[in-house]
PDB file of C-alpha atoms and ligand atoms in Angstrom:
ATOM      1  CA  UNK A  44      34.383   1.462 -43.077  1.00 57.00           C
ATOM      2  CA  UNK A  45      31.417  -1.243 -42.169  1.00 63.00           C
ATOM      3  CA  UNK A  46      34.303  -2.619 -39.910  1.00 62.00           C
ATOM      4  CA  UNK A  47      34.608   0.364 -38.010  1.00 65.00           C
ATOM      5  CA  UNK A  48      30.632   1.350 -37.717  1.00 64.00           C
ATOM      6  CA  UNK A  49      30.346  -2.583 -36.284  1.00 66.00           C
ATOM      7  CA  UNK A  50      32.844  -2.097 -33.695  1.00 64.00           C
ATOM      8  CA  UNK A  51      30.606   1.462 -32.571  1.00 67.00           C
ATOM      9  CA  UNK A  52      27.757   0.036 -32.548  1.00 67.00           C
ATOM     10  CA  UNK A  53      28.760  -2.686 -30.885  1.00 67.00           C
ATOM     11  CA  UNK A  54      30.431  -0.346 -28.570  1.00 68.00           C
ATOM     12  CA  UNK A  55      27.221   1.837 -28.520  1.00 70.00           C
ATOM     13  CA  UNK A  56      25.213  -1.574 -27.720  1.00 74.00           C
ATOM     14  CA  UNK A  57      27.301  -2.606 -24.739  1.00 71.00           C
ATOM     15  CA  UNK A  58      26.884   0.791 -23.361  1.00 76.00           C
ATOM     16  CA  UNK A  59      22.608   0.495 -23.098  1.00 77.00           C
ATOM     17  CA  UNK A  60      23.148  -2.910 -21.217  1.00 77.00           C
ATOM     18  CA  UNK A  61      25.456  -1.410 -18.827  1.00 78.00           C
ATOM     19  CA  UNK A  62      23.004   1.737 -18.763  1.00 79.00           C
ATOM     20  CA  UNK A  63      20.498  -1.192 -17.812  1.00 78.00           C
ATOM     21  CA  UNK A  64      22.388  -3.291 -15.605  1.00 76.00           C
ATOM     22  CA  UNK A  65      22.988   0.141 -13.274  1.00 77.00           C
ATOM     23  CA  UNK A  66      19.583   1.059 -13.462  1.00 79.00           C
ATOM     24  CA  UNK A  67      18.544  -2.250 -12.516  1.00 77.00           C
ATOM     25  CA  UNK A  68      20.797  -3.175  -9.386  1.00 80.00           C
ATOM     26  CA  UNK A  69      19.778   0.427  -8.255  1.00 83.00           C
ATOM     27  CA  UNK A  70      16.150  -0.645  -8.480  1.00 83.00           C
ATOM     28  CA  UNK A  71      17.196  -3.666  -7.261  1.00 83.00           C
ATOM     29  CA  UNK A  72      19.109  -1.992  -3.753  1.00 87.00           C
ATOM     30  CA  UNK A  73      15.532  -0.218  -3.701  1.00 89.00           C
ATOM     31  CA  UNK A  74      13.838  -3.305  -2.934  1.00 90.00           C
ATOM     32  CA  UNK A  75      16.508  -4.860  -0.281  1.00 92.00           C
ATOM     33  CA  UNK A  76      16.029  -1.419   1.196  1.00 94.00           C
ATOM     34  CA  UNK A  77      12.254  -1.682   1.294  1.00 94.00           C
ATOM     35  CA  UNK A  78      12.023  -5.332   2.604  1.00 94.00           C
ATOM     36  CA  UNK A  79      14.253  -4.329   5.093  1.00 96.00           C
ATOM     37  CA  UNK A  80      12.054  -1.622   5.809  1.00 96.00           C
ATOM     38  CA  UNK A  81       9.126  -4.247   5.785  1.00 96.00           C
ATOM     39  CA  UNK A  82      10.735  -6.209   8.276  1.00 97.00           C
ATOM     40  CA  UNK A  83      10.807  -2.868  10.484  1.00 97.00           C
ATOM     41  CA  UNK A  84       7.603  -2.308  10.315  1.00 97.00           C
ATOM     42  CA  UNK A  85       6.095  -5.828  10.759  1.00 97.00           C
ATOM     43  CA  UNK A  86       8.068  -6.353  14.098  1.00 97.00           C
ATOM     44  CA  UNK A  87       6.271  -2.746  15.440  1.00 96.00           C
ATOM     45  CA  UNK A  88       2.937  -4.446  13.799  1.00 96.00           C
ATOM     46  CA  UNK A  89       3.502  -7.549  16.717  1.00 96.00           C
ATOM     47  CA  UNK A  90       4.907  -5.110  19.846  1.00 97.00           C
ATOM     48  CA  UNK A  91       1.580  -3.066  18.715  1.00 96.00           C
ATOM     49  CA  UNK A  92      -0.685  -6.708  18.759  1.00 96.00           C
ATOM     50  CA  UNK A  93       0.584  -7.756  21.963  1.00 96.00           C
ATOM     51  CA  UNK A  94       0.257  -4.043  23.667  1.00 96.00           C
ATOM     52  CA  UNK A  95      -3.406  -4.221  23.334  1.00 96.00           C
ATOM     53  CA  UNK A  96      -3.436  -7.778  23.857  1.00 96.00           C
ATOM     54  CA  UNK A  97      -2.748  -6.777  27.227  1.00 96.00           C
ATOM     55  CA  UNK A  98      -4.524  -3.040  27.166  1.00 95.00           C
ATOM     56  CA  UNK A  99      -7.530  -5.385  26.640  1.00 95.00           C
ATOM     57  CA  UNK A 100      -7.072  -7.845  29.067  1.00 96.00           C
ATOM     58  CA  UNK A 101      -6.459  -5.287  31.294  1.00 96.00           C
ATOM     59  CA  UNK A 102      -9.745  -3.830  30.362  1.00 94.00           C
ATOM     60  CA  UNK A 103     -12.356  -6.813  30.788  1.00 94.00           C
ATOM     61  CA  UNK A 104     -10.702  -6.867  34.066  1.00 95.00           C
ATOM     62  CA  UNK A 105     -12.116  -3.286  34.564  1.00 93.00           C
ATOM     63  CA  UNK A 106      -9.258  -0.182  33.739  1.00 91.00           C
ATOM     64  CA  UNK A 107     -12.283   1.559  32.019  1.00 85.00           C
ATOM     65  CA  UNK A 108      -9.505   4.496  30.996  1.00 89.00           C
ATOM     66  CA  UNK A 109      -7.570   2.110  29.135  1.00 92.00           C
ATOM     67  CA  UNK A 110     -10.421   1.996  26.006  1.00 91.00           C
ATOM     68  CA  UNK A 111      -8.959   5.311  24.918  1.00 92.00           C
ATOM     69  CA  UNK A 112      -5.333   4.014  24.178  1.00 93.00           C
ATOM     70  CA  UNK A 113      -6.280   0.886  23.155  1.00 95.00           C
ATOM     71  CA  UNK A 114      -8.286   2.977  20.230  1.00 95.00           C
ATOM     72  CA  UNK A 115      -4.956   5.004  19.833  1.00 95.00           C
ATOM     73  CA  UNK A 116      -2.520   1.643  19.195  1.00 95.00           C
ATOM     74  CA  UNK A 117      -5.215   0.206  17.124  1.00 96.00           C
ATOM     75  CA  UNK A 118      -5.351   3.500  14.376  1.00 96.00           C
ATOM     76  CA  UNK A 119      -0.913   3.445  14.788  1.00 96.00           C
ATOM     77  CA  UNK A 120      -1.560  -1.060  13.717  1.00 96.00           C
ATOM     78  CA  UNK A 121      -3.673   0.124  11.021  1.00 97.00           C
ATOM     79  CA  UNK A 122      -0.669   3.019   9.515  1.00 97.00           C
ATOM     80  CA  UNK A 123       1.538   0.582  10.351  1.00 97.00           C
ATOM     81  CA  UNK A 124      -0.150  -2.481   8.177  1.00 97.00           C
ATOM     82  CA  UNK A 125      -1.085   0.041   5.148  1.00 97.00           C
ATOM     83  CA  UNK A 126       2.678   1.397   4.804  1.00 97.00           C
ATOM     84  CA  UNK A 127       3.417  -2.490   4.766  1.00 97.00           C
ATOM     85  CA  UNK A 128       1.307  -3.143   2.482  1.00 96.00           C
ATOM     86  CA  UNK A 129       2.080   0.315  -0.066  1.00 96.00           C
ATOM     87  CA  UNK A 130       5.476  -1.048   0.000  1.00 95.00           C
ATOM     88  CA  UNK A 131       4.788  -4.701  -0.827  1.00 94.00           C
ATOM     89  CA  UNK A 132       3.123  -2.771  -3.859  1.00 92.00           C
ATOM     90  CA  UNK A 133       6.367  -1.431  -4.609  1.00 91.00           C
ATOM     91  CA  UNK A 134       8.309  -4.011  -4.341  1.00 90.00           C
ATOM     92  CA  UNK A 135       5.533  -5.753  -6.869  1.00 86.00           C
ATOM     93  CA  UNK A 136       6.097  -3.110  -9.577  1.00 86.00           C
ATOM     94  CA  UNK A 137       9.877  -3.102  -9.061  1.00 84.00           C
ATOM     95  CA  UNK A 138      10.558  -6.858  -9.093  1.00 79.00           C
ATOM     96  CA  UNK A 139       8.513  -8.318 -12.299  1.00 73.00           C
ATOM     97  CA  UNK A 140       7.325 -11.407 -12.264  1.00 75.00           C
ATOM     98  CA  UNK A 141       9.658 -14.373 -13.805  1.00 79.00           C
ATOM     99  CA  UNK A 142       8.837 -16.140 -17.613  1.00 84.00           C
ATOM    100  CA  UNK A 143       6.540 -18.472 -17.193  1.00 87.00           C
ATOM    101  CA  UNK A 144       6.146 -22.098 -19.248  1.00 91.00           C
ATOM    102  CA  UNK A 145       2.473 -22.011 -20.850  1.00 90.00           C
ATOM    103  CA  UNK A 146       2.652 -25.472 -21.378  1.00 93.00           C
ATOM    104  CA  UNK A 147       4.098 -26.601 -17.778  1.00 94.00           C
ATOM    105  CA  UNK A 148       4.144 -23.550 -15.195  1.00 90.00           C
ATOM    106  CA  UNK A 149       7.457 -23.421 -15.159  1.00 90.00           C
ATOM    107  CA  UNK A 150       9.729 -20.755 -13.522  1.00 88.00           C
ATOM    108  CA  UNK A 151      11.809 -20.117 -15.881  1.00 88.00           C
ATOM    109  CA  UNK A 152      15.086 -17.783 -15.779  1.00 86.00           C
ATOM    110  CA  UNK A 153      14.783 -14.648 -17.974  1.00 81.00           C
ATOM    111  CA  UNK A 154      15.451 -14.594 -21.449  1.00 85.00           C
ATOM    112  CA  UNK A 155      15.062 -18.348 -21.475  1.00 88.00           C
ATOM    113  CA  UNK A 156      14.327 -19.358 -25.056  1.00 91.00           C
ATOM    114  CA  UNK A 157      13.244 -23.155 -23.743  1.00 93.00           C
ATOM    115  CA  UNK A 158      11.446 -24.482 -21.034  1.00 94.00           C
ATOM    116  CA  UNK A 159      13.646 -26.515 -19.278  1.00 93.00           C
ATOM    117  CA  UNK A 160      11.545 -29.247 -17.156  1.00 94.00           C
ATOM    118  CA  UNK A 161       9.473 -30.061 -20.735  1.00 96.00           C
ATOM    119  CA  UNK A 162      11.407 -28.535 -23.912  1.00 95.00           C
ATOM    120  CA  UNK A 163       8.632 -26.097 -24.948  1.00 94.00           C
ATOM    121  CA  UNK A 164       9.753 -22.970 -26.960  1.00 92.00           C
ATOM    122  CA  UNK A 165       9.345 -19.631 -25.052  1.00 87.00           C
ATOM    123  CA  UNK A 166       8.023 -17.401 -27.259  1.00 81.00           C
ATOM    124  CA  UNK A 167       9.339 -13.390 -26.400  1.00 70.00           C
ATOM    125  CA  UNK A 168       7.102 -11.330 -25.268  1.00 53.00           C
TER     126      UNK A 168
HETATM  127 ZN1   ZN B  14       7.611 -25.873 -19.966  1.00 66.58          ZN
END
């Protein structure tokens, strides 16, 4: 029954791979969503900084009552900046760095056995 065992082992193996791929595409979707979110937050930051600049100039020209508004806007911009940094850190965690050739530092495809540039053998990590 070695033959049947072999097939079911392969099927199991395939199942594991499929699971891994499903998990992986779920993560990629997350990363896409987070990148989209970062894009939105970056636009908010640009708008805020522009508004701060405008307010700051008006304050310079003598509109003293703007100080509190500038302070509030700076603080909310700082929060947005922190959110962007958090999202970037999460993406970093989900996207493992591509393997690098130890000889010539070329970025390699995942699971590459040899460097496509210098031909060095890549040890599995
Ligand atoms: Zn190389």
